[in-house]
Coordinates of C-alpha atoms in Angstrom, one line a residue:
M1 CA 72.5 -21.2 16.6
E2 CA 72.3 -17.4 15.6
N3 CA 70.4 -15.4 18.3
K4 CA 68.2 -12.9 17.1
I5 CA 69.3 -10.3 20.1
Y6 CA 69.6 -6.5 18.9
P7 CA 70.6 -3.7 21.0
A8 CA 68.0 -1.1 22.3
D9 CA 68.1 2.0 20.8
L10 CA 66.1 4.0 23.1
R11 CA 63.6 6.6 20.9
K12 CA 60.8 9.0 22.4
P13 CA 57.7 7.8 22.2
A14 CA 54.5 10.2 20.9
N15 CA 52.4 9.1 24.2
P16 CA 53.9 11.1 26.8
S17 CA 52.8 9.0 29.2
H18 CA 55.5 6.2 28.0
L19 CA 58.4 8.6 28.4
G20 CA 60.7 6.9 30.6
N21 CA 59.5 3.4 30.3
P22 CA 62.6 1.9 27.9
L23 CA 60.5 -1.2 27.4
I24 CA 58.0 1.2 25.5
E25 CA 61.0 3.4 24.4
S26 CA 62.9 0.8 22.6
L27 CA 60.0 0.0 20.4
F28 CA 58.3 1.9 17.3
D29 CA 54.9 4.0 17.9
Q30 CA 52.2 2.1 16.4
L31 CA 52.0 2.7 12.6
T32 CA 49.2 4.2 10.6
A33 CA 47.3 2.1 8.0
K34 CA 49.2 3.7 5.3
E35 CA 52.5 2.9 7.0
F36 CA 51.9 -0.6 7.5
Y37 CA 50.6 -1.2 4.1
E38 CA 54.0 0.7 2.6
I39 CA 56.2 -1.8 5.0
L40 CA 54.1 -5.0 3.7
V41 CA 54.0 -4.2 -0.2
K42 CA 57.6 -4.2 -0.2
R43 CA 57.1 -8.0 0.7
G44 CA 56.5 -10.9 -1.6
P45 CA 57.6 -13.6 -4.0
L46 CA 60.0 -13.1 -7.3
S47 CA 58.3 -11.1 -9.7
R48 CA 57.2 -12.7 -13.4
D49 CA 60.1 -10.7 -14.8
E50 CA 62.6 -12.0 -12.0
V51 CA 61.4 -15.4 -12.7
L52 CA 61.5 -15.9 -16.3
K53 CA 65.6 -14.2 -16.7
M54 CA 66.1 -17.2 -15.4
E55 CA 66.1 -21.1 -17.3
P56 CA 62.9 -22.9 -17.9
S57 CA 63.6 -26.2 -16.2
I58 CA 64.5 -24.4 -12.5
R59 CA 61.1 -21.7 -12.8
A60 CA 58.7 -24.5 -11.5
Q61 CA 61.0 -24.3 -8.1
F62 CA 59.7 -21.0 -7.1
L63 CA 56.3 -21.8 -7.0
D64 CA 56.1 -23.1 -3.6
S65 CA 57.5 -19.9 -2.3
I66 CA 54.7 -18.1 -3.5
R67 CA 52.4 -19.7 -0.9
A68 CA 54.7 -18.6 2.1
N69 CA 55.5 -14.9 0.8
F70 CA 51.9 -13.9 -1.2
L71 CA 50.2 -11.3 0.8
I72 CA 47.8 -8.7 0.1
P73 CA 47.6 -6.0 3.0
N74 CA 44.5 -5.5 4.4
R75 CA 42.5 -4.0 6.7
R76 CA 41.7 -7.3 9.0
L77 CA 45.9 -7.8 8.8
F78 CA 46.4 -4.2 9.9
N79 CA 43.7 -5.3 12.9
V80 CA 45.8 -8.1 14.0
Y81 CA 49.0 -5.7 13.9
E82 CA 46.7 -3.2 16.1
L83 CA 46.0 -5.7 18.2
I84 CA 49.7 -7.1 19.2
H85 CA 51.0 -3.5 19.0
S86 CA 48.3 -2.3 21.9
S87 CA 48.4 -5.8 23.9
I88 CA 52.2 -5.0 23.9
N89 CA 51.9 -1.3 25.1
N90 CA 49.7 -2.1 27.8
S91 CA 51.4 -5.0 29.2
Y92 CA 54.8 -2.7 29.5
A93 CA 52.6 0.2 30.8
L94 CA 52.4 -1.9 34.3
R95 CA 55.9 -2.8 34.1
N96 CA 58.3 0.2 33.9
P97 CA 62.0 -1.3 35.1
L98 CA 62.7 2.0 36.4
K99 CA 59.9 1.8 38.9
N100 CA 60.8 -1.0 40.0
S101 CA 64.0 -3.1 39.5
I102 CA 64.2 -6.1 37.6
K103 CA 65.3 -8.6 39.8
S104 CA 62.4 -7.2 42.3
N105 CA 60.1 -7.5 39.6
I106 CA 61.1 -11.1 39.0
Q107 CA 60.9 -12.0 42.9
R108 CA 57.9 -10.1 43.2
D109 CA 56.2 -11.9 40.0
Y110 CA 57.6 -15.4 41.4
R111 CA 56.0 -14.8 44.8
D112 CA 52.9 -13.5 43.3
F113 CA 52.6 -16.3 40.7
A114 CA 53.2 -18.8 43.2
S115 CA 50.9 -17.9 46.0
Q116 CA 47.9 -17.8 43.5
L117 CA 48.6 -21.4 42.3
T118 CA 48.3 -22.7 46.0
D119 CA 45.7 -20.3 46.7
N120 CA 43.3 -21.2 43.9
F121 CA 43.3 -17.3 42.8
E122 CA 40.8 -16.1 40.8
P123 CA 41.7 -13.4 38.4
T124 CA 39.8 -10.1 38.0
F125 CA 41.3 -8.5 35.6
S126 CA 42.6 -9.2 31.8
N127 CA 43.9 -8.2 28.3
S128 CA 43.5 -10.9 26.7
S129 CA 42.0 -11.3 23.2
M130 CA 40.7 -14.1 21.0
I131 CA 40.8 -14.4 16.9
V132 CA 38.6 -17.2 15.7
G133 CA 38.3 -18.0 12.2
I134 CA 38.3 -20.6 9.7
S135 CA 41.2 -23.3 8.3
G136 CA 43.5 -21.7 5.7
I137 CA 42.1 -17.9 6.2
G138 CA 45.2 -16.8 6.7
K139 CA 45.3 -16.6 10.9
T140 CA 49.2 -18.1 11.5
T141 CA 50.6 -16.3 8.4
S142 CA 49.2 -12.6 9.5
I143 CA 50.5 -13.3 12.9
N144 CA 53.7 -14.8 11.7
I145 CA 53.7 -11.0 9.2
V146 CA 52.7 -9.1 12.2
S147 CA 54.8 -10.4 14.7
A148 CA 58.2 -9.9 12.2
L149 CA 57.5 -6.4 12.2
F150 CA 59.2 -6.4 15.8
P151 CA 62.5 -7.5 16.9
P152 CA 62.4 -10.9 18.2
A153 CA 64.8 -9.3 21.3
L154 CA 66.4 -6.4 22.6
Q155 CA 69.5 -6.2 24.4
H156 CA 69.1 -3.4 27.4
T157 CA 72.5 -2.0 29.1
N158 CA 72.7 0.2 32.2
I159 CA 68.9 0.4 32.9
D160 CA 69.0 1.6 36.2
G161 CA 72.8 -0.7 36.7
E162 CA 71.1 -3.8 35.4
S163 CA 71.2 -5.3 31.8
F164 CA 68.8 -7.8 30.6
I165 CA 67.0 -9.1 27.3
Q166 CA 63.4 -8.0 26.3
I167 CA 61.6 -10.4 23.8
P168 CA 58.1 -8.3 22.8
I169 CA 56.6 -11.3 21.5
V170 CA 56.8 -15.1 21.9
K171 CA 54.5 -17.4 19.9
I172 CA 54.2 -21.2 20.3
E173 CA 51.5 -23.6 19.9
C174 CA 48.9 -25.1 21.9
P175 CA 49.9 -28.7 23.0
K176 CA 47.3 -31.4 21.0
D177 CA 46.6 -33.0 24.6
G178 CA 46.3 -29.7 26.1
S179 CA 49.3 -30.7 28.9
I180 CA 50.4 -27.3 30.8
K181 CA 53.9 -28.9 31.1
D182 CA 54.6 -29.8 27.3
L183 CA 53.2 -25.6 26.8
C184 CA 56.2 -24.7 29.1
R185 CA 58.3 -26.7 27.4
Y186 CA 57.5 -25.2 23.9
F187 CA 57.6 -21.7 25.3
F188 CA 61.3 -22.7 26.6
I189 CA 62.5 -23.9 23.2
E190 CA 61.1 -20.9 21.8
L191 CA 63.3 -18.7 23.8
D192 CA 66.2 -20.7 23.3
W193 CA 65.6 -20.1 19.6
I194 CA 65.1 -16.7 20.1
L195 CA 68.2 -16.1 22.1
G196 CA 70.7 -18.7 20.0
R197 CA 71.1 -20.9 23.0
K198 CA 69.9 -24.5 24.2
K199 CA 69.8 -23.7 27.7
Y200 CA 66.4 -22.8 29.2
E201 CA 64.7 -26.7 27.3
T202 CA 67.7 -28.5 29.2
E203 CA 67.5 -26.5 32.5
Y204 CA 63.9 -26.6 33.2
C205 CA 62.4 -29.9 31.5
R206 CA 64.2 -32.8 33.5
N207 CA 63.0 -36.3 33.5
R208 CA 60.1 -36.8 36.3
D209 CA 59.7 -33.1 36.8
N210 CA 56.0 -31.5 37.5
A211 CA 53.8 -29.1 35.8
S212 CA 54.4 -27.0 38.8
D213 CA 58.0 -26.7 38.8
R214 CA 57.6 -25.7 35.2
V215 CA 54.8 -23.1 35.2
I216 CA 57.0 -21.4 37.7
A217 CA 60.2 -21.4 35.9
M218 CA 58.3 -20.3 32.8
S219 CA 56.5 -17.0 34.9
K220 CA 60.4 -16.5 35.9
L221 CA 61.6 -16.1 32.5
V222 CA 58.6 -14.1 31.4
A223 CA 59.5 -11.5 34.2
A224 CA 63.3 -11.7 33.4
H225 CA 62.9 -11.3 29.8
C226 CA 60.0 -8.8 29.9
V227 CA 57.9 -10.9 27.7
G228 CA 55.5 -8.6 26.1
V229 CA 52.7 -10.8 24.8
L230 CA 52.4 -14.5 24.8
I231 CA 50.5 -16.0 21.7
V232 CA 49.1 -19.2 22.1
D233 CA 47.8 -20.6 18.0
E234 CA 45.9 -23.9 17.4
I235 CA 43.8 -23.1 20.9
Q236 CA 41.3 -25.4 19.3
H237 CA 43.5 -28.4 20.2
L238 CA 42.0 -27.8 23.7
S239 CA 38.6 -29.0 22.7
K240 CA 40.8 -33.0 23.2
A241 CA 41.6 -31.9 26.7
K242 CA 40.5 -34.8 28.6
S243 CA 39.2 -34.0 32.3
G244 CA 38.5 -30.8 32.3
G245 CA 41.9 -29.7 31.1
H246 CA 41.0 -26.8 28.6
E247 CA 39.5 -24.9 31.3
A248 CA 42.8 -25.6 33.7
M249 CA 45.2 -24.4 30.6
L250 CA 42.7 -21.2 29.9
N251 CA 42.9 -20.5 33.8
F252 CA 46.6 -20.8 33.8
F253 CA 46.9 -18.4 30.7
L254 CA 44.3 -15.8 32.5
N255 CA 46.4 -16.0 35.6
L256 CA 49.8 -15.2 34.1
D257 CA 48.1 -12.3 32.7
N258 CA 46.7 -11.3 35.6
T259 CA 50.1 -11.7 38.0
L260 CA 52.4 -10.9 35.2
H261 CA 50.6 -8.5 33.0
I262 CA 51.1 -10.3 30.1
P263 CA 48.3 -10.6 27.6
I264 CA 47.8 -13.9 25.8
I265 CA 46.2 -13.9 22.2
V266 CA 44.6 -17.2 21.7
V267 CA 44.3 -18.1 17.9
G268 CA 42.1 -21.1 16.9
T269 CA 39.6 -22.3 14.5
P270 CA 35.5 -22.5 14.9
E271 CA 35.7 -25.3 17.6
T272 CA 37.7 -22.6 20.1
V273 CA 34.5 -21.0 20.7
D274 CA 32.9 -24.5 22.2
L275 CA 35.5 -23.7 24.5
F276 CA 33.6 -20.8 26.1
S277 CA 30.1 -22.3 25.0
E278 CA 29.9 -22.9 29.2
K279 CA 32.1 -21.1 31.0
Q280 CA 31.1 -17.4 30.8
R281 CA 33.9 -16.0 32.9
L282 CA 36.7 -17.5 30.8
R283 CA 34.7 -16.0 27.7
R284 CA 34.9 -12.8 29.1
R285 CA 38.3 -12.7 29.9
F286 CA 39.5 -13.9 26.7
T287 CA 37.4 -11.3 24.7
A288 CA 38.6 -8.6 26.9
G289 CA 41.1 -6.8 25.1
A290 CA 39.5 -8.0 21.6
A291 CA 38.0 -10.9 19.7
L292 CA 38.7 -11.0 15.8
R293 CA 36.8 -13.0 13.5
W294 CA 37.6 -14.3 10.4
D295 CA 35.1 -16.0 8.1
R296 CA 35.1 -17.1 4.5
L297 CA 35.3 -13.9 1.6
P298 CA 32.5 -13.6 0.3
N299 CA 33.0 -13.3 -4.0
D300 CA 33.3 -9.6 -4.0
H301 CA 36.0 -6.7 -4.9
E302 CA 38.6 -8.2 -2.2
W303 CA 38.2 -11.4 -3.7
N304 CA 38.3 -10.3 -6.9
T305 CA 41.9 -8.1 -5.8
I306 CA 43.0 -11.0 -4.5
I307 CA 42.8 -13.3 -7.5
K308 CA 43.8 -10.8 -9.7
Q309 CA 47.4 -9.9 -7.6
L310 CA 48.2 -13.5 -7.0
F311 CA 47.7 -13.9 -11.1
K312 CA 50.8 -11.5 -11.2
Y313 CA 53.3 -14.4 -10.0
Q314 CA 52.5 -16.4 -13.1
Y315 CA 56.0 -18.4 -13.8
T316 CA 54.8 -20.0 -17.1
E317 CA 55.9 -18.8 -20.4
E318 CA 53.1 -17.2 -21.3
Q319 CA 50.1 -15.7 -19.4
A320 CA 46.5 -16.8 -18.6
D321 CA 43.7 -15.6 -21.0
P322 CA 42.9 -12.4 -19.2
N323 CA 39.2 -13.0 -20.7
V324 CA 38.9 -15.4 -18.5
D325 CA 36.6 -14.7 -15.1
W326 CA 39.4 -16.7 -13.3
A327 CA 38.0 -14.7 -9.5
S328 CA 34.6 -16.9 -10.2
L329 CA 36.5 -20.1 -11.4
F330 CA 38.9 -19.6 -8.4
Y331 CA 35.7 -18.8 -5.9
S332 CA 34.1 -22.3 -6.7
H333 CA 36.7 -24.7 -6.1
A334 CA 38.1 -22.3 -3.3
L335 CA 34.8 -21.0 -1.8
G336 CA 36.6 -18.0 -0.4
V337 CA 39.4 -20.2 1.7
I338 CA 42.5 -17.8 0.4
D339 CA 44.8 -20.5 1.2
R340 CA 43.4 -22.8 -1.0
A341 CA 43.0 -20.5 -4.0
I342 CA 47.0 -20.0 -3.5
K343 CA 47.2 -23.8 -3.5
I344 CA 45.3 -24.2 -6.5
F345 CA 47.0 -21.7 -8.6
I346 CA 50.5 -23.2 -7.6
A347 CA 49.4 -26.6 -8.4
S348 CA 47.8 -25.5 -11.6
Q349 CA 51.6 -23.6 -13.1
K350 CA 52.9 -27.0 -11.6
L351 CA 50.8 -29.1 -14.0
A352 CA 51.4 -26.8 -16.8
F353 CA 55.2 -27.1 -16.5
K354 CA 54.7 -30.8 -16.5
I355 CA 53.0 -31.1 -19.7
Q356 CA 54.9 -28.2 -20.9
A357 CA 51.5 -25.9 -21.9
K358 CA 52.6 -22.1 -22.1
S359 CA 50.5 -20.8 -19.8
I360 CA 47.3 -22.2 -17.3
T361 CA 44.2 -22.8 -19.2
I362 CA 40.4 -23.7 -17.4
D363 CA 40.9 -27.5 -18.0
I364 CA 44.3 -27.0 -16.3
V365 CA 42.8 -25.8 -12.9
N366 CA 40.4 -28.2 -12.9
K367 CA 42.9 -31.2 -13.3
A368 CA 44.9 -29.6 -10.8
V369 CA 42.2 -29.4 -8.1
N370 CA 41.2 -33.2 -8.9
N371 CA 44.7 -34.4 -9.3
T372 CA 46.1 -33.0 -6.0
L373 CA 43.5 -31.2 -4.1
W374 CA 40.8 -34.1 -4.3
I375 CA 41.4 -34.7 -0.5
D376 CA 39.4 -32.1 0.7
E377 CA 37.3 -31.7 -2.4
D378 CA 34.2 -33.8 -0.4
I379 CA 34.3 -31.0 1.9
F380 CA 33.5 -28.1 -0.5
K381 CA 31.3 -30.2 -2.8
S382 CA 29.4 -30.2 0.6
I383 CA 29.0 -26.5 0.9
R384 CA 28.4 -25.8 -2.5
E385 CA 25.6 -28.1 -2.5
G386 CA 24.1 -26.9 0.9
N387 CA 24.1 -30.2 2.7
L388 CA 26.3 -29.4 5.9
N389 CA 25.6 -32.6 7.9
Q390 CA 29.1 -33.3 7.2
S391 CA 31.2 -32.7 10.3
R392 CA 34.3 -32.0 8.1
A393 CA 32.4 -28.9 6.6
M394 CA 31.8 -27.2 9.9
D395 CA 35.6 -26.3 9.9
L396 CA 34.6 -23.9 6.6
F397 CA 32.0 -21.9 9.4
L398 CA 32.3 -19.4 12.1
P399 CA 29.4 -20.4 14.4
D400 CA 27.2 -17.6 13.3
E401 CA 26.1 -18.9 9.9
K402 CA 23.6 -21.3 9.3
T403 CA 24.8 -24.9 10.6
D404 CA 24.0 -27.0 13.2
R405 CA 26.9 -26.0 15.7
K406 CA 25.4 -25.9 19.3
E407 CA 27.2 -22.5 20.3
N408 CA 26.6 -19.1 18.1
Y409 CA 29.0 -16.7 17.7
R410 CA 26.5 -13.7 18.2
L411 CA 25.5 -15.5 22.1
I412 CA 28.7 -14.5 23.2
N413 CA 28.9 -10.8 22.2
I414 CA 25.2 -10.4 23.4
Q415 CA 26.3 -12.6 27.0
N416 CA 29.2 -9.8 27.5
E417 CA 27.0 -7.0 27.3
L418 CA 24.6 -8.6 29.4
L419 CA 27.1 -9.3 32.2
D420 CA 27.9 -6.1 32.5
F421 CA 24.2 -5.3 34.0
K422 CA 24.0 -8.8 36.3
I423 CA 21.2 -10.2 34.2
P424 CA 21.1 -14.2 35.5
E425 CA 22.4 -16.5 33.5
N426 CA 19.2 -18.9 34.1
F427 CA 16.8 -16.0 32.7
Y428 CA 18.8 -15.0 29.6
F429 CA 20.3 -18.0 28.4
P430 CA 17.0 -19.5 27.2
L431 CA 15.8 -16.1 25.7
I432 CA 18.7 -15.2 23.6
E433 CA 18.2 -17.6 20.4
D434 CA 15.0 -16.9 20.5
F435 CA 15.2 -12.6 20.2
I436 CA 17.9 -13.1 17.6
N437 CA 15.6 -15.2 15.4
K438 CA 12.5 -12.6 16.3
N439 CA 14.8 -9.6 15.5
P440 CA 17.2 -10.9 12.6
T441 CA 18.4 -7.0 11.6
D442 CA 18.8 -5.9 15.2
T443 CA 22.4 -5.7 16.0
D444 CA 23.7 -7.2 19.5
T445 CA 23.4 -4.4 21.2
E446 CA 19.9 -3.8 20.5
I447 CA 19.1 -7.5 21.6
A448 CA 20.8 -6.9 24.8
F449 CA 18.9 -4.1 25.6
K450 CA 15.4 -5.6 24.9
I451 CA 16.4 -8.6 26.8
I452 CA 17.3 -5.9 29.9
K453 CA 14.5 -4.3 29.7
E454 CA 12.6 -8.0 29.6
F455 CA 14.5 -8.7 33.0
R456 CA 13.2 -5.3 34.4
L457 CA 10.0 -5.5 33.6
E458 CA 9.6 -9.5 35.3
N459 CA 11.4 -7.9 38.1
E460 CA 8.7 -5.2 38.3
K461 CA 6.3 -7.7 38.1
S462 CA 7.6 -10.2 40.9
N463 CA 8.3 -7.2 43.4
T464 CA 4.6 -6.0 42.8
N465 CA 2.9 -9.7 43.4
S466 CA 5.2 -9.8 46.9
T467 CA 4.2 -6.5 48.4
K468 CA 0.4 -6.4 47.4
Q469 CA -2.0 -7.6 49.8
I470 CA -4.7 -9.9 48.8
K471 CA -7.4 -10.5 50.4
L472 CA -8.6 -14.2 50.9
K473 CA -12.1 -15.5 50.9
P474 CA -12.5 -18.3 53.4
N475 CA -13.7 -21.7 52.6
Y476 CA -15.5 -22.5 55.4
L477 CA -16.6 -26.8 55.8
E478 CA -20.3 -27.9 57.3
G479 CA -20.3 -27.4 60.7
D480 CA -16.9 -25.0 60.7
L481 CA -16.4 -23.6 64.2
R482 CA -14.7 -20.7 62.7
K483 CA -18.8 -19.5 61.8
C484 CA -19.0 -18.9 65.2
N485 CA -17.8 -15.0 65.6
T486 CA -19.8 -12.5 68.1
D487 CA -19.0 -11.2 71.1
D488 CA -22.8 -11.5 72.5
P489 CA -22.3 -14.6 75.1
S490 CA -26.3 -15.5 74.1
A491 CA -25.8 -15.3 70.4
L492 CA -22.9 -17.1 70.6
H493 CA -24.5 -19.9 72.7
Q494 CA -27.2 -20.0 70.3
Q495 CA -24.4 -20.5 67.4
L496 CA -22.7 -23.5 69.1
V497 CA -26.8 -25.0 69.3
D498 CA -27.1 -24.3 65.8
L499 CA -24.2 -26.4 64.8
N500 CA -25.0 -29.4 67.1
V501 CA -21.9 -28.7 69.2
I502 CA -23.9 -27.9 72.9
A503 CA -26.6 -29.8 73.5
K504 CA -29.9 -27.9 75.0
L505 CA -30.2 -29.0 78.8
Q506 CA -33.9 -28.5 78.8
D507 CA -34.3 -31.4 76.7
Y508 CA -32.7 -34.0 78.8
M509 CA -34.6 -32.6 82.2
I510 CA -37.2 -34.2 83.9

């Protein structure tokens, strides 16, 4: 098993506050958008010219590499890069090994983490983030591309008399059953793959061990290898966790962040939003660093650019008719899902090779969709027809679109703003949806401000009502003694007589 370890080459960082921190000095400064795009454009599938030099019988074999390597640099991809780079820097800024030795860090962090497990520690600080997007929109691909820009592992020697291996990024997939034991196992396997040895899985995953043992081992390795950020993909798997398992897992992530200063970036489909629908604290913590959302692309200039770039990788004998509006045709089949568009493009070329057509045509594209992508066609048909009741079609919508999902993505942003002003949930929760419907053009901040204003008005009314002296009018009953109100004994006697409370003695005298 080959390792992915490189020698740490320290350089002078642009940010003066990072000077003297070998964890940051061993990495590169944040790239500008231009530098980032220039690096990425050098990647990509084999060009048409390269493939046409090969024998026609093997050209089709290179089509599948298009899906793995096709990439169009865009702002959304750069946002992912910015998020990961800043998360690593923020993490390492708090963990300079020259201020605290690696050994002391491991011992301290181990004790702190073990303590919070037994004391039910409540995290108060977080740099964790969330990326939510529909299936096939390119979340995982983008994260893999960005992660590949960072060295998998760096060997530091003689840092304050110590040597250690720094691992900037660990990316794992969330277990389907929400098991913390399995999550730790995936972590050990990933570290073993990076370090080129099968050690940690064998050492820490034993028969009849418990979750706490693996969690403590994971915390030790996070500190020992100075892990910069943990990326957990497919977080929507937690929606299937039983007995509150999803909350236990999310709390576990936050405790890693808070105690070991390792930010967690969770990545998932629209189901991810539902995991936070009832827990403001979790929602707030996992959007502290950032909350990126990826929708289906509209049929606009960006979509046209993607299809135009995709068509550069035609491996058929002739190129497709340039007069055809291929962008619109592909949009009608893919509805803004890039991964599906790439699949259609590859399937169409494979069909063209199979029937010995010189190029792809509209008819070939339609047949390719019907023959090879039919399993999802009912979902896309439901969306085209506006029939959003089909549950599978919900995977292609984020919650702020016109669907019947319970949670609204805008609601999360508004709630996060209201939390800063300590507005009670039982006050604002019933109002948010109504305010959004009545003010469709308002921003989330504007709606939050209106709710805050409403809350303050209610408070003023309540305070006024509680302090105002109200003069009560008595409701006397017939013969009520409270009517007798005088300091004159004779007058009081007469009032009591009139009420027949006392008798006139002269009436009974002989």
